[in-house]
Coordinates of C-alpha atoms in Angstrom, one line a residue:
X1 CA -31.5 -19.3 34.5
X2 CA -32.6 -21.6 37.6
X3 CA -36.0 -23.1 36.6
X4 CA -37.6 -23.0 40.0
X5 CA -36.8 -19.6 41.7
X6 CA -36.1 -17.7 38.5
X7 CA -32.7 -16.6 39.6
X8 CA -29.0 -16.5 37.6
X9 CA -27.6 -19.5 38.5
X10 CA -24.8 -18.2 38.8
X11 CA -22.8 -16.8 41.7
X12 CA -25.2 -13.4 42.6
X13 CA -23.7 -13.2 46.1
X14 CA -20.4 -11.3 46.1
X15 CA -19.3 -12.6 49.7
X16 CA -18.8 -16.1 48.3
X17 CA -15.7 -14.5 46.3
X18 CA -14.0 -14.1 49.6
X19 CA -11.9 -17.9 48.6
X20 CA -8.6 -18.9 48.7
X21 CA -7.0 -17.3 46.1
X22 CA -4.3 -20.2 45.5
X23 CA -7.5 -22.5 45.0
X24 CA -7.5 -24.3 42.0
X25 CA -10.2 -22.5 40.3
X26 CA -8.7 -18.9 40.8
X27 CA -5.5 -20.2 39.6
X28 CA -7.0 -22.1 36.6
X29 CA -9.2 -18.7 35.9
X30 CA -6.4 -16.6 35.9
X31 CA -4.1 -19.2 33.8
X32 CA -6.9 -19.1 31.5
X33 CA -6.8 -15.4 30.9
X34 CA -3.0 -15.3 30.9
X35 CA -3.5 -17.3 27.7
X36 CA -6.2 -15.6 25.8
X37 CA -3.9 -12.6 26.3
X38 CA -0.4 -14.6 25.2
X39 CA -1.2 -17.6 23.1
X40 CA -4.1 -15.1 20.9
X41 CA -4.3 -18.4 18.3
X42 CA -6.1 -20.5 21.2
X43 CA -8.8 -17.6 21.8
X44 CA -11.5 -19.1 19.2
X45 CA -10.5 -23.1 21.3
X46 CA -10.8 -21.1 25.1
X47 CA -14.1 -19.3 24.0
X48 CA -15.9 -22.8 22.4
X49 CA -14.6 -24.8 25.5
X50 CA -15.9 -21.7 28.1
X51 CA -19.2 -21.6 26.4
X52 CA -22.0 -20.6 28.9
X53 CA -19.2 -21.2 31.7
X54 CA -18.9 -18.2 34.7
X55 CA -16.0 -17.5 36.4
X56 CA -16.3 -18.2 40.1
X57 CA -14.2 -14.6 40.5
X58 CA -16.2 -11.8 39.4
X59 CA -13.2 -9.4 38.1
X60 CA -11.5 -12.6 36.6
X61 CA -15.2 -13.0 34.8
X62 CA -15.2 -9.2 33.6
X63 CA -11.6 -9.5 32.3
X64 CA -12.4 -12.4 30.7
X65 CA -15.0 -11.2 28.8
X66 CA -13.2 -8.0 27.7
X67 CA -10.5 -10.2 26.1
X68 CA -13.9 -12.1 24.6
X69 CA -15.5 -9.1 23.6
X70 CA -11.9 -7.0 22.1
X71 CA -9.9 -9.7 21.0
X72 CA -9.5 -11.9 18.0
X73 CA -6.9 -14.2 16.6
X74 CA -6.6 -11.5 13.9
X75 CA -6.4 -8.5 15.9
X76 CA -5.2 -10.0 19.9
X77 CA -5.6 -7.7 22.2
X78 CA -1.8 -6.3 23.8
X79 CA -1.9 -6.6 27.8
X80 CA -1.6 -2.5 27.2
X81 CA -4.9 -2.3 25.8
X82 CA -6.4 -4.6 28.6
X83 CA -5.4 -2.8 31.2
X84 CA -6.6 0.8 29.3
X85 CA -10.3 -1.1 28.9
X86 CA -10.6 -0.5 32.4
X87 CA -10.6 2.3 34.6
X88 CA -11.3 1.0 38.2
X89 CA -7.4 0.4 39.6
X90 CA -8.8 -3.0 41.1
X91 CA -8.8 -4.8 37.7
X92 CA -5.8 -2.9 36.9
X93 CA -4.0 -4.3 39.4
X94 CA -5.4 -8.4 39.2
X95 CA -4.7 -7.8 35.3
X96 CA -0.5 -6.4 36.4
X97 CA -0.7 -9.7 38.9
X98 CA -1.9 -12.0 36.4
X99 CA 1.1 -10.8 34.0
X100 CA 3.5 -11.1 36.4
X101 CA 2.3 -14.3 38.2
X102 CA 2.0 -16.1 35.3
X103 CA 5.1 -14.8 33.3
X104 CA 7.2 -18.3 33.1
X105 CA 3.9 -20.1 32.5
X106 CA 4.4 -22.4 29.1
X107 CA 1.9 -21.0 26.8
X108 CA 2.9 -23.8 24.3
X109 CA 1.9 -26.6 26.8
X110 CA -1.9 -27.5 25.9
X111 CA -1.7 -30.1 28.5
X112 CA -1.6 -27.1 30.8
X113 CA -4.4 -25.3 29.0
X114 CA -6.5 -28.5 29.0
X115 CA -6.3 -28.5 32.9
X116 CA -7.1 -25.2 33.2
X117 CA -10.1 -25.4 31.1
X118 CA -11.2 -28.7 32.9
X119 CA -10.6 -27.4 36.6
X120 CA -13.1 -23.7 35.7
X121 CA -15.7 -26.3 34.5
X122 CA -15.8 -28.9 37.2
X123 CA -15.8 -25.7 39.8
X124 CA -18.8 -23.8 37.6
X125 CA -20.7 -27.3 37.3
X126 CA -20.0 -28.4 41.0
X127 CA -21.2 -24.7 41.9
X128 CA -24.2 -25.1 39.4
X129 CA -25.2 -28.7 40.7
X130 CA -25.2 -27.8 44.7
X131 CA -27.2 -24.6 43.4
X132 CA -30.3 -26.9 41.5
X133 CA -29.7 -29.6 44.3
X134 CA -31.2 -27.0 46.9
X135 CA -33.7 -25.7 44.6
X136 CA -35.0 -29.3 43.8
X137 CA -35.4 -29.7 47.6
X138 CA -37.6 -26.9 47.9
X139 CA -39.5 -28.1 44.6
X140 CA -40.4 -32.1 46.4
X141 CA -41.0 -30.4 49.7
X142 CA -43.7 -27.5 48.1
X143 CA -44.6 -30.8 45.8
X144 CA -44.2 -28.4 42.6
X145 CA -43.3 -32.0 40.7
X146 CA -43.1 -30.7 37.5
X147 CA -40.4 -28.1 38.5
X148 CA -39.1 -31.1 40.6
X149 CA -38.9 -33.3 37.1
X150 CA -36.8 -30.5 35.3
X151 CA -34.8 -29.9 38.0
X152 CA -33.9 -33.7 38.3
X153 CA -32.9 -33.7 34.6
X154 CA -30.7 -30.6 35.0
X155 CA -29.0 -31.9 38.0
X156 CA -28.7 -35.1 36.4
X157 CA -26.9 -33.7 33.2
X158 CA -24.7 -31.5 34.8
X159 CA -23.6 -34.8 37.5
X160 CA -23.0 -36.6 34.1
X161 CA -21.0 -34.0 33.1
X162 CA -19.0 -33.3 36.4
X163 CA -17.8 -37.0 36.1
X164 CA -16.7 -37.0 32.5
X165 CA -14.7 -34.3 33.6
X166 CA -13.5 -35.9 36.5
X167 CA -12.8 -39.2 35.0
X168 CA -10.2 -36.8 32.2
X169 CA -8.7 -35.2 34.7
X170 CA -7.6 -38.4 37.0
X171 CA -7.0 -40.5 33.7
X172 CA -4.6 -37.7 32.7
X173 CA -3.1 -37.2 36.3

């Protein structure tokens, strides 16, 4: 939750889902989901490295958290069963395009699942940051300054953590 206006912080506002779907972060969402659903032994890694992390694509998001929710390394989920978890043909069909467009993706590589994993986080912190970075505006202009001091922290921590992420994925590019 946002500190100062009391809102989700994250993505309420379904228009801002109308993005490229060949950016990075769809394609890193939907590689992420491609392998919770075919490398099951990595589900426990993805769901510790996603936590408190929200997709920027709101059925991505809801498929991922079905796979979260049904699947375990003991009991992984078939893509059958995924697709029978929902009724609404729209996830249907992004769940029958994630299959096919990911098909010849190397599930063994975890460079590959590294990246993916990085690119969802810098895009949800980068998102996040922007987000407190208008809020803390409003805070020094209405002079609120202990709202203003929190939100300085949390935009501070998550800038620290947008660089450490950045600094990984140039040092491994």
């Amino acid at each position: 939750k946002n500190n100062f206006n009391n809102q989700p912080m994250a993505f309420s506002d379904p228009s801002i889902f109308e993005y490229d779907k060949q950016s990075k972060s769809f394609l890193a969402e939907r590689g992420l989901i491609y392998f919770m659903m075919e490398r099951y032994k990595a589900l426990n890694y993805i769901r510790e490295k996603l936590e408190n992390v929200i997709f920027q694509n709101p059925l991505n998001e809801l498929i991922k958290n079905k796979i979260f929710e049904s699947s375990s390394v003991e009991n992984p989920l078939k893509w059958n069963e995924l697709l029978a978890n929902f009724t609404d043909s729209e996830y249907q069909k992004v769940i029958v395009e994630i299959w096919e467009d990911f098909d010849s993706l190397d599930i063994s590589s975890d460079r590959i699942l590294k990246d993916y994993l990085k690119q969802v986080k810098i895009s949800f912190y980068t998102i996040q940051r922007d987000e407190l970075k208008i809020d803390l505006d409003m805070a020094m202009k209405t002079s609120e300054k202990e709202i203003a001091k929190s939100l300085m922290e949390a935009y501070l921590d998550i800038q620290k953590k947008l660089k450490k992420l950045e600094a990984e994925v140039y040092a491994s590019g």
